[in-house]
Coordinates of C-alpha atoms in Angstrom, one line a residue:
X132 CA -102.9 72.3 -56.6
X133 CA -101.2 74.7 -54.2
X134 CA -102.7 76.1 -51.1
X135 CA -105.2 78.9 -51.7
X136 CA -105.2 82.3 -50.1
X137 CA -107.0 82.2 -46.7
X138 CA -110.2 84.3 -46.5
X139 CA -113.0 84.9 -44.1
X140 CA -116.6 84.8 -45.4
X141 CA -119.9 85.5 -43.8
X142 CA -123.1 83.8 -44.7
X143 CA -126.8 84.3 -43.8
X144 CA -130.0 82.8 -45.0
X145 CA -132.9 85.1 -45.5
X146 CA -136.5 84.0 -45.7
X147 CA -140.2 85.0 -45.3
X148 CA -142.8 83.1 -43.3
X149 CA -145.3 83.2 -46.1
X150 CA -143.1 80.5 -47.8
X151 CA -141.7 77.2 -46.6
X152 CA -139.1 78.8 -44.3
X153 CA -138.7 75.6 -42.2
X154 CA -137.6 73.7 -45.4
X155 CA -135.2 76.6 -46.2
X156 CA -133.6 76.3 -42.7
X157 CA -133.1 72.6 -43.3
X158 CA -131.4 73.3 -46.6
X159 CA -129.2 75.9 -45.0
X160 CA -128.0 73.4 -42.4
X161 CA -127.4 70.8 -45.1
X162 CA -125.4 73.3 -47.2
X163 CA -123.1 74.0 -44.2
X164 CA -122.1 70.4 -43.8
X165 CA -122.4 69.2 -47.4
X166 CA -120.8 72.1 -49.2
X167 CA -119.1 74.8 -47.0
X168 CA -117.1 72.4 -44.8
X169 CA -115.5 70.8 -47.9
X170 CA -113.9 74.1 -49.1
X171 CA -110.4 74.6 -47.7
X172 CA -108.8 77.8 -46.5
X173 CA -112.1 79.5 -45.6
X174 CA -113.1 80.8 -42.2
X175 CA -116.9 80.8 -42.2
X176 CA -118.8 83.2 -40.1
X177 CA -122.3 81.8 -40.1
X178 CA -125.5 83.5 -38.9
X179 CA -127.2 80.4 -37.5
X180 CA -130.9 81.5 -37.5
X181 CA -133.0 82.6 -40.4
X182 CA -132.9 86.4 -41.1
X183 CA -136.6 87.3 -41.6
X184 CA -137.2 90.8 -40.2
X185 CA -135.4 94.1 -40.8
X186 CA -134.1 94.1 -37.2
X187 CA -132.7 90.6 -37.7
X188 CA -130.7 91.8 -40.7
X189 CA -129.4 94.8 -38.8
X190 CA -128.2 92.7 -35.9
X191 CA -126.7 90.0 -38.2
X192 CA -124.9 92.7 -40.3
X193 CA -123.2 94.3 -37.3
X194 CA -122.1 90.9 -36.0
X195 CA -120.5 90.0 -39.4
X196 CA -118.9 93.4 -39.6
X197 CA -117.4 92.9 -36.1
X198 CA -115.8 89.7 -37.5
X199 CA -114.1 91.7 -40.3
X200 CA -115.3 89.4 -43.1
X201 CA -113.9 89.7 -46.6
X202 CA -117.1 88.9 -48.4
X203 CA -120.8 88.1 -47.7
X204 CA -123.1 85.3 -49.0
X205 CA -126.8 86.0 -48.9
X206 CA -128.6 82.7 -49.3
X207 CA -132.2 83.3 -50.4
X208 CA -133.8 80.4 -48.5
X209 CA -137.1 81.8 -49.7
X210 CA -138.3 85.0 -51.2
X211 CA -137.7 87.7 -48.6
X212 CA -138.2 91.4 -47.8
X213 CA -136.2 93.6 -50.1
X214 CA -134.9 95.6 -47.2
X215 CA -132.8 92.7 -45.9
X216 CA -130.0 92.7 -48.5
X217 CA -129.8 96.5 -48.4
X218 CA -129.5 96.5 -44.6
X219 CA -126.6 94.0 -44.9
X220 CA -124.9 96.1 -47.6
X221 CA -125.3 99.3 -45.6
X222 CA -123.2 97.9 -42.8
X223 CA -120.8 95.5 -44.6
X224 CA -119.8 97.2 -47.8
X225 CA -118.2 93.9 -49.1
X226 CA -118.6 91.9 -52.3
X227 CA -121.9 89.9 -52.1
X228 CA -122.9 86.5 -53.5
X229 CA -126.6 86.2 -54.1
X230 CA -127.3 82.5 -53.8
X231 CA -130.6 81.1 -55.0
X232 CA -132.0 77.6 -54.3
X233 CA -133.6 75.3 -56.8
X234 CA -137.4 75.1 -56.2
X235 CA -138.7 72.3 -54.1
X236 CA -141.5 69.9 -55.4
X237 CA -144.8 71.8 -55.2
X238 CA -147.0 71.3 -52.2
X239 CA -150.6 71.3 -53.2
X240 CA -150.0 73.6 -56.1
X241 CA -148.2 76.2 -53.9
X242 CA -144.7 77.4 -54.7
X243 CA -142.6 76.7 -51.6
X244 CA -139.4 78.8 -51.8
X245 CA -139.6 81.3 -54.7
X246 CA -135.9 81.7 -54.0
X247 CA -134.8 82.7 -57.6
X248 CA -137.3 85.5 -57.6
X249 CA -135.7 86.7 -54.3
X250 CA -132.3 86.7 -56.0
X251 CA -133.8 88.8 -58.8
X252 CA -135.3 91.3 -56.3
X253 CA -132.1 91.6 -54.4
X254 CA -129.9 92.0 -57.5
X255 CA -132.2 94.7 -58.8
X256 CA -132.3 96.6 -55.5
X257 CA -128.5 96.5 -55.3
X258 CA -127.9 97.4 -58.9
X259 CA -130.3 100.4 -58.8
X260 CA -128.7 101.5 -55.5
X261 CA -125.4 101.7 -57.4
X262 CA -124.0 98.5 -55.8
X263 CA -122.6 96.3 -58.6
X264 CA -119.9 94.2 -56.9
X265 CA -122.3 91.2 -56.5
X266 CA -122.5 87.8 -58.2
X267 CA -125.3 85.3 -58.4
X268 CA -125.6 81.6 -58.5
X269 CA -128.5 79.2 -58.4
X270 CA -128.5 75.7 -56.9
X271 CA -125.9 73.7 -54.9
X272 CA -123.1 74.1 -57.5
X273 CA -119.9 73.9 -55.6
X274 CA -117.7 74.7 -58.6
X275 CA -119.6 78.0 -59.2
X276 CA -119.4 78.9 -55.5
X277 CA -115.6 78.1 -55.5
X278 CA -115.0 80.3 -58.5
X279 CA -116.6 83.3 -56.7
X280 CA -114.7 82.5 -53.6
X281 CA -111.5 82.4 -55.6
X282 CA -112.3 85.8 -57.0
X283 CA -112.6 87.0 -53.4
X284 CA -109.2 85.4 -52.7
X285 CA -107.7 87.6 -55.4
X286 CA -109.2 90.7 -54.0
X287 CA -108.1 89.9 -50.5
X288 CA -104.6 88.8 -51.6
X289 CA -104.1 92.2 -53.2
X290 CA -105.5 94.1 -50.1
X291 CA -103.1 92.3 -47.8
X292 CA -100.0 92.2 -50.1
X293 CA -96.8 94.1 -49.6
X294 CA -95.3 94.6 -53.0
X295 CA -91.8 96.0 -53.6
X296 CA -90.1 97.3 -56.7
X297 CA -86.4 97.0 -56.6
X298 CA -84.7 99.6 -58.7
X299 CA -87.2 100.7 -61.3
X300 CA -88.8 99.3 -64.5
X301 CA -86.3 98.2 -67.2
X302 CA -85.0 100.8 -69.6
X303 CA -87.5 101.8 -72.2
X304 CA -90.3 99.7 -70.8
X305 CA -92.6 102.7 -70.4
X306 CA -95.6 100.3 -70.8
X307 CA -94.9 98.7 -67.4
X308 CA -95.5 102.0 -65.5
X309 CA -98.3 102.2 -63.0
X310 CA -100.1 105.0 -61.3
X311 CA -99.4 103.9 -57.7
X312 CA -102.2 105.7 -56.0
X313 CA -104.8 104.8 -58.6
X314 CA -103.7 101.2 -58.2
X315 CA -104.1 101.5 -54.5
X316 CA -107.6 102.9 -55.1
X317 CA -108.5 100.0 -57.3
X318 CA -106.9 97.1 -55.3
X319 CA -105.6 98.3 -51.9
X320 CA -102.0 97.6 -53.0
X321 CA -99.3 99.8 -51.6
X322 CA -95.9 99.6 -53.4
X323 CA -92.6 100.3 -51.6
X324 CA -89.5 101.2 -53.5
X325 CA -86.0 99.8 -52.8
X326 CA -82.7 100.4 -54.4
X327 CA -80.7 97.6 -56.1
X328 CA -77.9 98.4 -53.7
X329 CA -80.1 97.4 -50.8
X330 CA -80.2 93.8 -52.2
X331 CA -76.5 93.8 -53.0
X332 CA -75.6 94.9 -49.5
X333 CA -78.0 92.5 -47.7
X334 CA -76.0 90.6 -45.1
X335 CA -76.4 86.8 -45.2
X336 CA -74.8 83.9 -43.2
X337 CA -72.0 81.9 -44.8
X338 CA -73.9 78.7 -44.0
X339 CA -76.8 80.0 -46.1
X340 CA -74.5 80.8 -49.0
X341 CA -73.0 77.3 -48.8
X342 CA -76.4 75.7 -48.6
X343 CA -77.5 77.6 -51.7
X344 CA -74.4 76.7 -53.5
X345 CA -75.0 73.0 -53.0
X346 CA -78.6 73.5 -54.1
X347 CA -77.4 75.2 -57.4
X348 CA -75.0 72.3 -58.1
X349 CA -77.7 69.7 -57.4
X350 CA -80.4 71.3 -59.6
X351 CA -78.4 72.5 -62.6
X352 CA -75.8 71.4 -65.1
X353 CA -73.1 74.0 -64.3
X354 CA -70.5 72.9 -66.8
X355 CA -71.0 76.1 -68.8
X356 CA -70.3 78.6 -66.1
X357 CA -67.3 79.5 -63.9
X358 CA -66.8 78.8 -60.2
X359 CA -67.1 82.6 -59.6
X360 CA -70.5 82.6 -61.3
X361 CA -71.7 79.6 -59.2
X362 CA -70.7 81.5 -56.1
X363 CA -72.5 84.6 -57.2
X364 CA -75.7 82.7 -58.0
X365 CA -75.6 81.2 -54.5
X366 CA -74.9 84.5 -52.9
X367 CA -77.6 86.3 -54.8
X368 CA -80.2 83.6 -54.0
X369 CA -79.4 83.9 -50.3
X370 CA -79.6 87.8 -50.5
X371 CA -82.9 87.9 -52.4
X372 CA -84.4 85.3 -50.0
X373 CA -83.3 87.3 -46.9
X374 CA -84.3 90.6 -48.4
X375 CA -87.8 89.5 -49.1
X376 CA -88.1 88.0 -45.6
X377 CA -86.6 91.1 -43.9
X378 CA -89.0 93.5 -45.7
X379 CA -92.0 91.2 -45.4
X380 CA -92.5 91.3 -49.2
X381 CA -95.3 89.3 -50.7
X382 CA -94.0 89.9 -54.2
X383 CA -91.2 92.0 -55.8
X384 CA -90.6 93.4 -59.2
X385 CA -86.9 93.8 -60.1
X386 CA -85.0 96.0 -62.5
X387 CA -82.9 93.1 -63.6
X388 CA -81.0 95.0 -66.4
X389 CA -79.0 96.9 -67.5
X390 CA -77.2 97.7 -64.3
X391 CA -77.6 94.5 -62.4
X392 CA -74.9 92.4 -64.1
X393 CA -72.5 95.3 -64.3
X394 CA -72.7 96.0 -60.6
X395 CA -73.3 92.6 -59.0
X396 CA -71.5 90.6 -61.7
X397 CA -74.3 88.4 -62.9
X398 CA -77.9 88.9 -63.9
X399 CA -80.5 87.7 -61.3
X400 CA -82.3 85.2 -63.6
X401 CA -80.9 81.9 -62.1
X402 CA -81.4 83.1 -58.5
X403 CA -85.0 84.1 -59.3
X404 CA -85.6 80.7 -61.0
X405 CA -84.6 78.9 -57.7
X406 CA -86.6 81.1 -55.4
X407 CA -89.7 81.0 -57.6
X408 CA -89.6 77.3 -57.4
X409 CA -89.9 77.7 -53.7
X410 CA -93.1 79.7 -54.0
X411 CA -91.8 83.3 -54.1
X412 CA -93.3 85.7 -56.6
X413 CA -90.6 87.7 -58.4
X414 CA -91.2 89.6 -61.6
X415 CA -88.6 90.6 -64.2
X416 CA -87.9 94.1 -65.4
X417 CA -89.7 96.0 -62.7
X418 CA -93.1 94.8 -63.9
X419 CA -95.4 95.4 -60.9
X420 CA -98.6 94.4 -62.7
X421 CA -97.0 91.2 -63.8
X422 CA -96.1 90.4 -60.2
X423 CA -99.8 91.0 -59.3
X424 CA -100.9 88.8 -62.1
X425 CA -98.7 86.0 -60.7
X426 CA -99.9 86.7 -57.1
X427 CA -103.5 86.4 -58.3
X428 CA -102.7 83.0 -59.9
X429 CA -101.1 81.9 -56.7
X430 CA -104.0 83.1 -54.5
X431 CA -106.4 80.8 -56.3
X432 CA -104.3 77.7 -56.0
X433 CA -102.1 77.7 -59.1
X434 CA -98.7 76.3 -58.5
X435 CA -95.6 78.2 -59.4
X436 CA -96.7 81.0 -61.8
X437 CA -94.0 82.0 -64.3
X438 CA -93.6 85.1 -66.4
X439 CA -93.2 84.7 -70.2
X440 CA -93.0 86.8 -73.3
X441 CA -95.3 86.0 -76.2
X442 CA -92.0 85.7 -78.1
X443 CA -92.4 83.8 -81.4
X444 CA -95.3 82.7 -83.6
X445 CA -95.7 80.1 -86.3
X446 CA -99.0 80.8 -88.1
X447 CA -98.6 77.9 -90.4
X448 CA -98.4 75.3 -87.6
X449 CA -100.5 77.5 -85.2
X450 CA -98.3 77.7 -82.2
X451 CA -96.3 80.3 -80.2
X452 CA -93.2 80.2 -78.1
X453 CA -93.6 81.5 -74.5
X454 CA -90.0 82.4 -73.8
X455 CA -88.0 84.5 -71.4
X456 CA -84.3 84.9 -71.0
X457 CA -83.9 82.3 -68.3
X458 CA -85.9 83.0 -65.2
X459 CA -88.8 80.5 -65.1
X460 CA -89.1 78.4 -61.9
X461 CA -86.7 75.5 -62.1
X462 CA -89.3 73.0 -60.8
X463 CA -91.3 73.4 -64.1
X464 CA -88.5 71.7 -66.1
X465 CA -89.7 69.0 -68.5
X466 CA -87.4 66.4 -66.9
X467 CA -86.1 65.4 -70.3
X468 CA -83.7 68.1 -71.5
X469 CA -80.5 69.2 -69.6
X470 CA -81.5 71.8 -67.0
X471 CA -78.5 74.0 -67.1
X472 CA -77.0 77.4 -66.3
X473 CA -75.5 79.6 -69.0
X474 CA -73.5 82.8 -69.2
X475 CA -74.8 83.9 -72.6
X476 CA -76.8 86.8 -71.2
X477 CA -75.6 90.3 -70.3
X478 CA -72.5 90.3 -72.5
X479 CA -71.4 86.9 -71.2
X480 CA -71.8 87.6 -67.5
X481 CA -75.1 85.6 -67.3
X482 CA -76.3 83.7 -65.4
X483 CA -79.6 82.4 -66.7
X484 CA -81.5 79.1 -66.4
X485 CA -81.8 77.1 -69.6
X486 CA -84.5 74.4 -70.0
X487 CA -87.7 73.4 -71.8
X488 CA -90.8 73.6 -69.6
X489 CA -93.1 70.7 -69.1
X490 CA -96.1 70.2 -71.4
X491 CA -99.7 70.4 -70.2
X492 CA -102.8 72.5 -69.9
X493 CA -102.0 76.1 -69.2
X494 CA -103.8 79.3 -68.3
X495 CA -102.5 82.8 -69.1
X496 CA -103.4 86.1 -67.4
X497 CA -102.2 89.6 -67.5
X498 CA -103.6 92.4 -65.4
X499 CA -102.9 95.5 -67.4
X500 CA -103.5 99.2 -67.4
X501 CA -104.1 101.7 -70.1
X502 CA -105.1 105.4 -69.6
X503 CA -108.5 105.3 -67.8
X504 CA -108.9 101.6 -67.6
X505 CA -107.8 98.3 -66.0
X506 CA -108.3 95.1 -67.9
X507 CA -107.3 91.5 -67.8
X508 CA -106.1 89.4 -70.7
X509 CA -107.1 85.8 -70.3
X510 CA -106.4 82.7 -72.4
X511 CA -106.4 79.0 -72.2
X512 CA -103.7 76.9 -74.0
X513 CA -101.8 73.7 -74.2
X514 CA -98.0 73.4 -73.6
X515 CA -96.5 70.9 -76.1
X516 CA -93.3 68.9 -75.7
X517 CA -90.3 70.1 -77.7
X518 CA -86.6 69.6 -78.0
X519 CA -84.2 72.0 -76.3
X520 CA -83.1 74.4 -79.0
X521 CA -82.6 77.7 -77.3
X522 CA -81.0 79.5 -74.4
X523 CA -83.4 80.6 -71.7
X524 CA -86.6 79.0 -70.4
X525 CA -89.5 78.4 -72.8
X526 CA -92.6 76.5 -73.7
X527 CA -94.2 75.7 -77.1
X528 CA -97.9 76.4 -76.8
X529 CA -101.2 76.3 -78.8
X530 CA -104.3 78.3 -77.8
X531 CA -108.0 77.7 -77.8
X532 CA -108.6 80.8 -79.9
X533 CA -105.7 80.1 -82.3
X534 CA -102.3 81.9 -82.3
X535 CA -103.1 84.7 -84.7
X536 CA -106.3 85.9 -83.0
X537 CA -104.6 85.7 -79.6
X538 CA -101.7 87.8 -80.9
X539 CA -104.1 90.3 -82.4
X540 CA -105.8 90.6 -79.0
X541 CA -102.4 91.4 -77.3
X542 CA -101.2 93.8 -80.0
X543 CA -104.4 95.7 -80.8
X544 CA -105.3 96.2 -77.1
X545 CA -101.8 97.4 -76.3
X546 CA -101.2 94.7 -73.7
X547 CA -97.8 94.8 -72.0
X548 CA -95.4 92.1 -73.1
X549 CA -95.3 89.9 -70.0
X550 CA -97.9 87.2 -69.2
X551 CA -98.3 85.1 -66.1
X552 CA -98.6 81.5 -67.0
X553 CA -99.7 78.5 -64.8
X554 CA -100.5 74.9 -65.4
X555 CA -104.2 74.0 -65.1
X556 CA -107.5 75.8 -65.8
X557 CA -107.6 79.1 -63.9
X558 CA -109.8 81.3 -66.0
X559 CA -113.3 81.7 -64.4
X560 CA -112.2 83.3 -61.1
X561 CA -110.5 86.1 -63.1
X562 CA -113.7 86.7 -65.0
X563 CA -115.6 87.1 -61.8
X564 CA -112.9 89.3 -60.2
X565 CA -112.9 91.6 -63.2
X566 CA -116.7 91.9 -63.0
X567 CA -116.6 92.7 -59.3
X568 CA -114.0 95.3 -60.0
X569 CA -115.7 96.7 -63.1
X570 CA -112.6 95.9 -65.2
X571 CA -112.8 94.7 -68.8
X572 CA -111.7 91.2 -69.8
X573 CA -109.9 90.4 -73.1
X574 CA -110.3 86.8 -74.3

């Protein structure tokens, strides 16, 4: 698993002295060592003492706010005053996890924590106050905690991202448009626009071009392309790399046709394949929301997201082909077929990567917009080994819901035709993220 996006999270334990608050404090200390310290890429800001009185909550909230936390965990050590969570929220205005504890063995017939009832109280108070970006868990379930933390990673990755669109969306792809200020309102993302010519004119060192050329020759079978095309792939790889660094871009969406090959001499697919294998997020055809879907996958630890079209279906054998013209990260090759470069695309100018992608468990996600609503398409699947039969990069896949129902969800919900795909199970954090953002999910 790749490194997850770094976040800063505050945590406090609330309690009431009419319950076993001393036991609650012991559990809180135990959670810090047994659970919190095991989770990577988190900076914890911990309120060490129990928060019992209203003034305690006010002081703790201002301390957490001064630390600029990304989210807040309220551990209900016991049932507590309903004021406390509202005082925290008043100051913090961050997503909240309400964490309840399993009840302890009864002591002489008396309930000791009543923690779950405290979660109920806090959830009701927040909800009726119009605060709905909270999530709740009960018990020391690290997987549930990490799913929520991963949802926060997505939120924070968007808020800190610098996304560029190079050129514009591809010709006729109206469905990829975004309302930039509404997207900013929803996610904090600001998009900067660059012309294709700015990439073409990006200065790079000869040593970098030569290094990239050797990389191209090492990775791919280049027998089907010319020396000039090899040189152009190396040059463009160096230019894209330098352009993203120079402009501090987290992701970019590129108008990769129709002008690109005619002006630069090749399409950008092969160069993008190489750079994506190195961890860069680059989306085809000016698709900003695709780049954000890929960024979200990366933020929660998925390695090397790739963009695919839901391209072909076989209802009889119940599989689909996830294909694109030749841009998938070259490290996802199945290691069996020839991994080659080809000039078939853009009227013979090319250059695209050609290979079958490795089999394995996959997760698909698409953040998408339709008038008045954001939604996320989610699907689990399985990549299946196949022979190399086509140009481009592709994966044969089956889906947990079946191919026809999945296609119907895409078509009848008007989902755009690009999907971010990763290896592994990365579904639950998107569900929680959507809930926190009040977006709908499509399964």
